Short mmCIF file of C-alpha atoms in Angstrom, two decimals:
data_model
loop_
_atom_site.label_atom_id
_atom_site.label_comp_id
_atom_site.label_asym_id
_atom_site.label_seq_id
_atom_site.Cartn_x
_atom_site.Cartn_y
_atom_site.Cartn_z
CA UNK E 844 0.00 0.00 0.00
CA UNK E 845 2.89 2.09 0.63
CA UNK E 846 3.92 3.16 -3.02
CA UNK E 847 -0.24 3.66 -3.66
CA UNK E 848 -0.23 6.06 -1.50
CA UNK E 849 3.03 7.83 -2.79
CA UNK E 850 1.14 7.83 -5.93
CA UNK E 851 -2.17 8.94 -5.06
CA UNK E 852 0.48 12.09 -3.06
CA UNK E 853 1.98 13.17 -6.08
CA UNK E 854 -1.14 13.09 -8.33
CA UNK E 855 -3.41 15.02 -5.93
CA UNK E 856 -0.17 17.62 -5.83
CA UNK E 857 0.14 17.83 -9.41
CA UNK E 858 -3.59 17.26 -9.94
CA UNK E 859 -4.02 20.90 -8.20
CA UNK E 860 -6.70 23.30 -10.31
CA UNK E 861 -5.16 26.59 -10.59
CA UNK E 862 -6.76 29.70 -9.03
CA UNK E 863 -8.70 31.80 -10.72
CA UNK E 864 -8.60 35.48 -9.51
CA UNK E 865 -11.09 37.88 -10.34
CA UNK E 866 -9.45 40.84 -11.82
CA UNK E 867 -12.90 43.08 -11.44
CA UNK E 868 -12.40 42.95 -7.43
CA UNK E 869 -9.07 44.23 -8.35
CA UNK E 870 -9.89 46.82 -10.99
CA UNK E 871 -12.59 48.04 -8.11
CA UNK E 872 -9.88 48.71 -5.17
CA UNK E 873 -7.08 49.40 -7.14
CA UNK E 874 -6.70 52.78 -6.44
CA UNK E 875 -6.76 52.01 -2.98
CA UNK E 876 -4.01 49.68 -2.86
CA UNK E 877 -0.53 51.11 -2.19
CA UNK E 878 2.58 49.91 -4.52
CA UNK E 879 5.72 48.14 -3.66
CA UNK E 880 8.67 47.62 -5.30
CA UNK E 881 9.08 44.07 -4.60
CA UNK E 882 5.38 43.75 -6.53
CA UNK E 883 1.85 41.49 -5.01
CA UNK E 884 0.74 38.68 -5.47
CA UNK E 885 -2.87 38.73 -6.94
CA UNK E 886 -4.02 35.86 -5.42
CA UNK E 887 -3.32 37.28 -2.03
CA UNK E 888 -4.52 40.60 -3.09
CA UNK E 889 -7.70 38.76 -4.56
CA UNK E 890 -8.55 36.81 -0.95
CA UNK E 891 -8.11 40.16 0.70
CA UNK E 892 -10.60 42.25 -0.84
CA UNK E 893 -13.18 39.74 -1.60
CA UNK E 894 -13.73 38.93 1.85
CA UNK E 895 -16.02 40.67 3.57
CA UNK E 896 -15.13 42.84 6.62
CA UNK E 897 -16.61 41.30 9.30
CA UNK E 898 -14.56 38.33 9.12
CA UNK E 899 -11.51 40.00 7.45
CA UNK E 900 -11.17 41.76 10.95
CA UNK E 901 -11.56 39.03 13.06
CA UNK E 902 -9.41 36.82 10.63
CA UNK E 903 -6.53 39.35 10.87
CA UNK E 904 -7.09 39.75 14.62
CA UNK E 905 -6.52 36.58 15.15
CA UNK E 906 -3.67 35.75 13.07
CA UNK E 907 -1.97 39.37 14.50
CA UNK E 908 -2.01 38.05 17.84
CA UNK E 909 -0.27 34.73 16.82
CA UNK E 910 2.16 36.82 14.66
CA UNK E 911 3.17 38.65 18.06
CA UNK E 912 3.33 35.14 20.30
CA UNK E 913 6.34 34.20 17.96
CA UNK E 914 7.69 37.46 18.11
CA UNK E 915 7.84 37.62 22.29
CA UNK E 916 8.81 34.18 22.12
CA UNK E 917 12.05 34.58 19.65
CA UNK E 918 13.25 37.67 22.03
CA UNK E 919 13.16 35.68 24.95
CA UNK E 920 15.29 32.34 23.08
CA UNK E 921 18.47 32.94 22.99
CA UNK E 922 18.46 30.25 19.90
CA UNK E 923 15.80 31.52 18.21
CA UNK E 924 15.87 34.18 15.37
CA UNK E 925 13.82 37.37 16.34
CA UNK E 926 14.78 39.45 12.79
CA UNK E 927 13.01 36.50 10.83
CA UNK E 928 9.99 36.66 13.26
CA UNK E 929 9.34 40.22 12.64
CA UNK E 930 9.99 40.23 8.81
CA UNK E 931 7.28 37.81 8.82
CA UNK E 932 5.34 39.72 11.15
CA UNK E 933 5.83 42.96 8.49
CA UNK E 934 5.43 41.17 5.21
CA UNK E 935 2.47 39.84 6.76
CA UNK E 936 0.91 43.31 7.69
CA UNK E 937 2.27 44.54 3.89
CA UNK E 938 0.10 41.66 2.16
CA UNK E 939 -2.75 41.63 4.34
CA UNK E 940 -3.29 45.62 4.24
CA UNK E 941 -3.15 46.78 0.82
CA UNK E 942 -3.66 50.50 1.64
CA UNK E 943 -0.27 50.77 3.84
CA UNK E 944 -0.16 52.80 7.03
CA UNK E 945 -3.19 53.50 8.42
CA UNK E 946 -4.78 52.94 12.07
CA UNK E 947 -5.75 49.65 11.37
CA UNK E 948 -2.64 48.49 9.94
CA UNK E 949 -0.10 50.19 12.55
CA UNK E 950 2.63 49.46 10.00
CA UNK E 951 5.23 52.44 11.22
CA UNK E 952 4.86 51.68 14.24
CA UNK E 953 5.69 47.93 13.85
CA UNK E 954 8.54 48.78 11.49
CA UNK E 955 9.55 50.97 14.48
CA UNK E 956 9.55 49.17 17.17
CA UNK E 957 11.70 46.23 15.18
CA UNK E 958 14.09 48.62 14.20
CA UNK E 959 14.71 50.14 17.78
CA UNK E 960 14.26 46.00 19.70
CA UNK E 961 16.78 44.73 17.38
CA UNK E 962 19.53 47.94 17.26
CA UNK E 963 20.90 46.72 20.60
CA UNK E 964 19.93 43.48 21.02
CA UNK E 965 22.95 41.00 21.51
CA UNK E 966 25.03 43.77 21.41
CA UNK E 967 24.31 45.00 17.95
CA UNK E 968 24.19 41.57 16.36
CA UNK E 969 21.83 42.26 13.65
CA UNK E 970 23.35 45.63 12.55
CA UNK E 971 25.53 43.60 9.39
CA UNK E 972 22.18 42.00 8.50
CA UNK E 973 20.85 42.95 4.96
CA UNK E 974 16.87 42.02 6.13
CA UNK E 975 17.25 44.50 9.24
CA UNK E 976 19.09 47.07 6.54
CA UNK E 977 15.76 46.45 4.59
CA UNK E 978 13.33 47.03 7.02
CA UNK E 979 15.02 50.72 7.90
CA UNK E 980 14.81 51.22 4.11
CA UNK E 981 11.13 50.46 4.18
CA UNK E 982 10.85 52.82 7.03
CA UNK E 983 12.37 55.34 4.80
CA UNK E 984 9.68 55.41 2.70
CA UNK E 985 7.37 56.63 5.25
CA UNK E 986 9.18 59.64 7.18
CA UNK E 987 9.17 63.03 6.12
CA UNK E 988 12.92 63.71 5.63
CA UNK E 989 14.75 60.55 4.73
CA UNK E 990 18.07 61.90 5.26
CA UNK E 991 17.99 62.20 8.19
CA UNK E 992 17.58 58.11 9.10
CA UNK E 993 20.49 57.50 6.49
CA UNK E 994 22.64 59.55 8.81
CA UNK E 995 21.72 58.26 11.30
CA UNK E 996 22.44 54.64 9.94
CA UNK E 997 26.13 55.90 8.67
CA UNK E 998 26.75 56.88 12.37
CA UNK E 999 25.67 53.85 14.04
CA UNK E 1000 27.36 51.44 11.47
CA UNK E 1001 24.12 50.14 10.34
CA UNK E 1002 24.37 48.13 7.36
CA UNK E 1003 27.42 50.20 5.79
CA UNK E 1004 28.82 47.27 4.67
CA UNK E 1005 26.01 46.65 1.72
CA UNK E 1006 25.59 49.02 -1.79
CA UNK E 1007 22.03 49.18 -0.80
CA UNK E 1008 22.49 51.97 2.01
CA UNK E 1009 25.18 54.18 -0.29
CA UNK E 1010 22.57 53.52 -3.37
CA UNK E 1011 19.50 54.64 -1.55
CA UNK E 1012 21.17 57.30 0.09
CA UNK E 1013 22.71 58.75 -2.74
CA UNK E 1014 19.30 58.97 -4.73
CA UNK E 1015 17.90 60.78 -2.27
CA UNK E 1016 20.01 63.44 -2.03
CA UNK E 1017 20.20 63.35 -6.01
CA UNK E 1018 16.18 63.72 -5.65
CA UNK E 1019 16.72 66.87 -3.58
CA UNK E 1020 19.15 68.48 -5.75
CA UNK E 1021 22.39 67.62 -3.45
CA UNK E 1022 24.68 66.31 -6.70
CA UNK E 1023 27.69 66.64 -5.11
CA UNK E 1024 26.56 65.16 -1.97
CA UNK E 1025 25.14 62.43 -4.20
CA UNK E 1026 28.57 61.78 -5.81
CA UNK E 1027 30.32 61.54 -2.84
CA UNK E 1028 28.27 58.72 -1.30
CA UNK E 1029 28.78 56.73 -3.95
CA UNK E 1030 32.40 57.46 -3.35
CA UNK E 1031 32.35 56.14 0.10
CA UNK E 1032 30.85 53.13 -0.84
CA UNK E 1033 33.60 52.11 -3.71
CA UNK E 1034 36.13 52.91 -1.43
CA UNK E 1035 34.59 50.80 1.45
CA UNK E 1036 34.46 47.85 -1.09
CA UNK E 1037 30.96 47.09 -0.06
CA UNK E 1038 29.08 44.06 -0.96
CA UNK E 1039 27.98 43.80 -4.66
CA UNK E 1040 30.33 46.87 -5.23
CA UNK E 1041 30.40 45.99 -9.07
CA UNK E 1042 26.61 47.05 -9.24
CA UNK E 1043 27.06 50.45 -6.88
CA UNK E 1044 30.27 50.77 -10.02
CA UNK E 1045 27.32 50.52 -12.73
CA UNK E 1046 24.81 52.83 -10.43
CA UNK E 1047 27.61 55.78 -9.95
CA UNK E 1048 28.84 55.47 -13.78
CA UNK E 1049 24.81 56.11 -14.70
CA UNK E 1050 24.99 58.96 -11.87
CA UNK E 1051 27.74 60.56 -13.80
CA UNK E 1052 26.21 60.63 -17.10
CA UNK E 1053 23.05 62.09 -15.66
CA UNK E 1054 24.52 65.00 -14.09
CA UNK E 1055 26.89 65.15 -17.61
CA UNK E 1056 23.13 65.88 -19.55
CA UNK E 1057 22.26 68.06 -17.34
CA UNK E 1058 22.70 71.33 -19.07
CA UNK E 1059 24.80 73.58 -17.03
CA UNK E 1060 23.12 77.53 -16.80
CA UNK E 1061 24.10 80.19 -18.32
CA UNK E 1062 26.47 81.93 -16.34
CA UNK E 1063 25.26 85.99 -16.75
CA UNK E 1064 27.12 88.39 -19.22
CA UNK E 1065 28.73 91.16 -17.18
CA UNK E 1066 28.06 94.66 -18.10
CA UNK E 1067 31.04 96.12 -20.24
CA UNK E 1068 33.07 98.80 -18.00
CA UNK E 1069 34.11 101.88 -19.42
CA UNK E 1070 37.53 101.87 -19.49
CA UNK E 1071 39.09 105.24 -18.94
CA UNK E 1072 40.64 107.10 -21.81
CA UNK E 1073 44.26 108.66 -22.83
CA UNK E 1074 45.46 110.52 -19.80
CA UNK E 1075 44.99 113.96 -20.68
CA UNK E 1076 47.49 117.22 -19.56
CA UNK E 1077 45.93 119.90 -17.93
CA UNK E 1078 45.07 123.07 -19.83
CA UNK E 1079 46.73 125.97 -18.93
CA UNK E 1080 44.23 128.29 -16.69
CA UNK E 1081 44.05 131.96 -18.54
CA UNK E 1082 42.08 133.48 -15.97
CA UNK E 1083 40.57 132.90 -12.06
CA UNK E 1084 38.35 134.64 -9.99
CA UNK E 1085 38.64 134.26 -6.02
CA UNK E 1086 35.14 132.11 -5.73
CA UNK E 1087 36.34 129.29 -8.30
CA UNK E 1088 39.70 128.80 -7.50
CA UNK E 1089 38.40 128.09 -3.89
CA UNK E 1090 35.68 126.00 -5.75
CA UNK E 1091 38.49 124.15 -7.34
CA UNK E 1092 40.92 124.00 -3.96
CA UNK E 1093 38.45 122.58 -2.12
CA UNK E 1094 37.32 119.61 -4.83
CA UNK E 1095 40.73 118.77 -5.15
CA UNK E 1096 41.35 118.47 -1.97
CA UNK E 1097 38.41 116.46 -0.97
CA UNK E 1098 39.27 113.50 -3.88
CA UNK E 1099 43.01 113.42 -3.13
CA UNK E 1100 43.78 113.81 0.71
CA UNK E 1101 41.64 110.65 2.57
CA UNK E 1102 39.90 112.11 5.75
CA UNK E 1103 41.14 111.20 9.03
CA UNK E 1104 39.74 108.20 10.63
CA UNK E 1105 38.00 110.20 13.44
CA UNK E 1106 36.32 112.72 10.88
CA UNK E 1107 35.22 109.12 8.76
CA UNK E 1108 31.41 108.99 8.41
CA UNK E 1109 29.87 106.15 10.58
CA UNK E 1110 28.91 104.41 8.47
CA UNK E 1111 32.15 103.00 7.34
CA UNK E 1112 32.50 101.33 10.36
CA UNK E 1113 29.35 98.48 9.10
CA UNK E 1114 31.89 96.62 7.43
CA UNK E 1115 33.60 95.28 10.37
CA UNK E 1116 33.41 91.26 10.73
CA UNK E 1117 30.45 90.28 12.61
CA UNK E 1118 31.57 88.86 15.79
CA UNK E 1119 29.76 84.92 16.60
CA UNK E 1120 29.07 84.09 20.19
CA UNK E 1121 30.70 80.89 21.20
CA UNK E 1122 28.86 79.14 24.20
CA UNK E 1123 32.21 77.47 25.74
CA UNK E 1124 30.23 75.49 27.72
CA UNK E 1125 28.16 73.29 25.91
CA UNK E 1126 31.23 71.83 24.44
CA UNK E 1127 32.54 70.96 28.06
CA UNK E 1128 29.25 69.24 28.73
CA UNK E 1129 28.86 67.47 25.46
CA UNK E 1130 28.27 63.65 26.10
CA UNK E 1131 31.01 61.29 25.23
CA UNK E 1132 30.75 58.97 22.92
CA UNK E 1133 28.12 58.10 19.92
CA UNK E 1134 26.80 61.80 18.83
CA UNK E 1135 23.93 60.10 17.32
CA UNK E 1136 22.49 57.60 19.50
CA UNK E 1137 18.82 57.88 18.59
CA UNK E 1138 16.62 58.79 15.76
CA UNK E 1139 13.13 58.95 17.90
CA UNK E 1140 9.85 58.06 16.07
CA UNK E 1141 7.55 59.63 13.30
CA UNK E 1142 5.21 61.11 15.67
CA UNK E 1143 7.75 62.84 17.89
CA UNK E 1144 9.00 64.25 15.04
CA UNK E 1145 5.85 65.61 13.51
CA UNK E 1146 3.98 69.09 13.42
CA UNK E 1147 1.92 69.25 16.70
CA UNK E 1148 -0.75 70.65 14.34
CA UNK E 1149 -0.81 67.45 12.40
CA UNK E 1150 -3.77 65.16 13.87
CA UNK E 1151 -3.36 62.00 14.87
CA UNK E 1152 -4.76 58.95 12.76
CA UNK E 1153 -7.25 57.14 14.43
CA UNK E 1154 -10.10 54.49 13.76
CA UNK E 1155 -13.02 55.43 11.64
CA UNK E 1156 -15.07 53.08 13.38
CA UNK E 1157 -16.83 53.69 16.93
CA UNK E 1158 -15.36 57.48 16.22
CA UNK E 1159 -17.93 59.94 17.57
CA UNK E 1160 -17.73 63.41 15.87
CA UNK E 1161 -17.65 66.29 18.23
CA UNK E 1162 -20.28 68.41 17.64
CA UNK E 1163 -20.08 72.42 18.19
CA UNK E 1164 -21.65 73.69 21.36
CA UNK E 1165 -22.18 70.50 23.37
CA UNK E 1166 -19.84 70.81 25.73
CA UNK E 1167 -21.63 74.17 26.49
CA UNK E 1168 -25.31 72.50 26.81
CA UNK E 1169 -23.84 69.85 29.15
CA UNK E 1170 -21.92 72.19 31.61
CA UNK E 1171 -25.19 74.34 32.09
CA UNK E 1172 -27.96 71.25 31.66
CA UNK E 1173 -30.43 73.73 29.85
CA UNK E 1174 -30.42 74.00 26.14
CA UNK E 1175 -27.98 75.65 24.23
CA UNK E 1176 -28.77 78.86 23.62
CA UNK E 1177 -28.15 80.45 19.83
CA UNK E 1178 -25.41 82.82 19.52
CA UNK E 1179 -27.23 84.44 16.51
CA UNK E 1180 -29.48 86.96 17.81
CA UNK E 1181 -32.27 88.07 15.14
CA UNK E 1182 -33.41 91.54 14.37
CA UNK E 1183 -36.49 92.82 15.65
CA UNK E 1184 -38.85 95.70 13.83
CA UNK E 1185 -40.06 97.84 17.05
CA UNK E 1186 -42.28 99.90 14.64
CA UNK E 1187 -44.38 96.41 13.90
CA UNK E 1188 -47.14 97.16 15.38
CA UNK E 1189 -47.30 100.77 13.88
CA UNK E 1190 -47.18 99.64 10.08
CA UNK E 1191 -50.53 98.44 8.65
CA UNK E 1192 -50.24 94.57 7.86
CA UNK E 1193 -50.14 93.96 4.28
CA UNK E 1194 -53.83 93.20 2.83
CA UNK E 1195 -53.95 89.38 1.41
CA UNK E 1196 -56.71 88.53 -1.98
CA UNK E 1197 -59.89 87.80 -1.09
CA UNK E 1198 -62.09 85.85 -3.46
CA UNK E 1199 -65.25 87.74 -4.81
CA UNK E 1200 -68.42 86.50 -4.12
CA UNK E 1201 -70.74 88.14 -6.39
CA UNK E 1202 -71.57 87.07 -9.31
CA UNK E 1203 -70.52 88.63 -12.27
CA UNK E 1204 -73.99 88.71 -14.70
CA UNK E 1205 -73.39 87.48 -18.13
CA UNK E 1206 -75.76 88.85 -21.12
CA UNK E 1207 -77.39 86.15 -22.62
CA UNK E 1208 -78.58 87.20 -25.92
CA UNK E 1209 -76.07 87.16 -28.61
CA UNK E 1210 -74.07 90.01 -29.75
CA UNK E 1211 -74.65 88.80 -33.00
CA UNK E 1212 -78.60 88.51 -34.74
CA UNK E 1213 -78.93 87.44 -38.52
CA UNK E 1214 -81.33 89.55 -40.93
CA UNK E 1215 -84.70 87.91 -41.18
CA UNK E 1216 -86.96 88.99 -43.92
CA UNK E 1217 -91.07 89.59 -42.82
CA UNK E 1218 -93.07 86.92 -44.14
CA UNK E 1219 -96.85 87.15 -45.05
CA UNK E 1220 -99.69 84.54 -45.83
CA UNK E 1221 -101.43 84.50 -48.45
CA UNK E 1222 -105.28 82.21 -47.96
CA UNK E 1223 -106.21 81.66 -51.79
CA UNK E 1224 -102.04 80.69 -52.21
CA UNK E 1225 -101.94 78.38 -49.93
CA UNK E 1226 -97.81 79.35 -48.96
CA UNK E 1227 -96.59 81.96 -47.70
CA UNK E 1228 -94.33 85.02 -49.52
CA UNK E 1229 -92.51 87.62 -48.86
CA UNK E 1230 -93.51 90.80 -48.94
CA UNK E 1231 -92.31 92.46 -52.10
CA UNK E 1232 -90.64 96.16 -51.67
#
């Protein structure tokens, strides 16, 4: 019986219908469903947005809190691999929530808290990992200023030993406008002889020819300076009266012989160097060590004006003025006071139609009467005719 059943195995295995998606669910959501690079698969896409939402939540509840179990549980074992636990705990939340970071979802914040649990743990084991260097690249994706994490990555020797950090850095700053800063990163990562260093080669050398097609500006044509003439000897005075020649004297005088400083207007004295105040001692108290020892979260560095996100569901919308009808326990009162005509009473009320009820009398002969002609008997005739004129 033993090879029978091998048999029956294999052909149930190879015997397997393919699935059949239905691209119409997908055509309806797609606009709704946020792109990766790596791609979905639309079968898993499919299941998710055919089912309805009553069990998708409990579905994803449940399989969320079994997701976390193996997470605790590989933090605690020594043995156990806590980076592959919450990859599969991300790549889960990416498939399973095709609109990305939301309330439901809590993406960030996972890719947050495995980023900051894993930094330190086993004294910075999982630092020269390329999966932990691609979950702070995800997390890139979903800041506000991307630079910033790639510093601090450079500074705590996260993942500097793969071409993906240099690569993704260096487009960044090339998407900003930072070319030289650009460059340079690729730079460091050549010289470093990161890993797959022959395809960061192949990304700078496309770098280069990009920023060669870039058409430089114009630089601006300076205005043409008069350029003195011949120097020319002095005529020969004929004649001076008392009032020019002092004219003269004193013109001379003033665009030859510089004034002493003390007679200089004041407002020479704007081009001295603007002296910089050095606080002394914040250097002194400066913390030894790593200058860049944490990043902090998304929402410590957002606007405090930003909202947060919250639930849609079981959200009760405040509504203007209740607070105010609750403190007093009356009704709220209107804050729109209408205007009242204190001469009411003197103007006459307009008069509304009233319906006539007499009758209005209609002739009833006709306005028009035909032309009959008088018509006489006549006994011995025996008819009658009309009288002649």
């Amino acid at each position: 019986t033993y090879p029978t059943t091998m048999a029956t195995d294999t052909a149930d295995v190879f015997s397997d219908a393919p699935r059949i998606v239905d691209f119409d669910v997908l055509e309806a959501s797609k606009e709704n469903v946020q792109r990766l690079a790596s791609g979905r698969r639309a079968t898993a896409l499919s299941d998710i947005l055919a089912t309805p939402h009553a069990q998708r939540d409990s579905k994803l509840a449940a399989t969320r809190n079994r997701l976390r179990i193996n997470v605790e549980i590989a933090l605690e074992d020594d043995e156990d691999d806590p980076l592959a636990a919450y990859w599969r705990y991300v790549n889960w939340t990416l498939d399973n929530y095709p609109h990305g970071q939301s309330a439901e979802s809590g993406l960030v914040e996972l890719i947050e808290e495995a980023t900051r649990v894993l930094k330190d743990h086993r004294e910075g084991h999982w630092r020269g990992e390329l999966k932990y260097l691609k979950l702070w690249m995800l997390y890139t994706s979903y800041v506000e200023k991307p630079t910033i994490i790639f510093e601090f990555l450079i500074a705590n020797e996260i993942g500097t030993g793969f071409a993906l950090l240099y690569e993704e850095y260096a487009a960044v700053l090339e998407q900003e406008g930072r070319r030289k800063e650009a460059d340079a990163m690729y730079q460091l990562g050549i010289a470093r002889r990161a890993t797959d260093v022959d395809h960061l080669k192949a990304r700078h050398a496309e770098f280069q020819k990009r920023m060669m097609s870039v058409v430089a500006p114009a630089t601006p044509v300076e205005p043409a300076v008069n350029t003195p003439g011949p120097h020319r000897s002095a005529r020969t005075v004929l004649g001076t009266s008392s009032s020019s020649s002092s004219a003269l004297a004193a013109a001379s005088g003033s665009s030859r012989t510089p004034l002493p400083a003390a007679q200089r207007p004041p407002s020479a004295a704007t081009n001295a160097p603007f002296q910089i105040f050095e606080d002394s001692a914040s250097t002194a108290s400066a913390a030894p060590g790593n200058a860049f020892p944490d990043v902090g979260t998304r929402k410590t560095r957002v606007k405090e004006n930003v909202p947060e996100t919250r639930k849609m569901a079981g959200t009760t919308i405040k509504q203007a003025g209740k607070k105010k009808r609750l403190a007093s326990g009356g009704a709220a009162t209107s804050s729109f006071v209408p205007y009242v005509d204190t001469e009411e009473d003197a103007m006459p009320a307009p008069s509304l139609p009233v319906k006539s009820t007499i009758a209005v009398s209609v002739d009833s002969t006709p306005k028009f009467v035909p032309f009959q002609d008088e018509v006489r008997t006549v006994p011995w005739l025996g008819f009658s005719s009309a009288e002649s004129c």
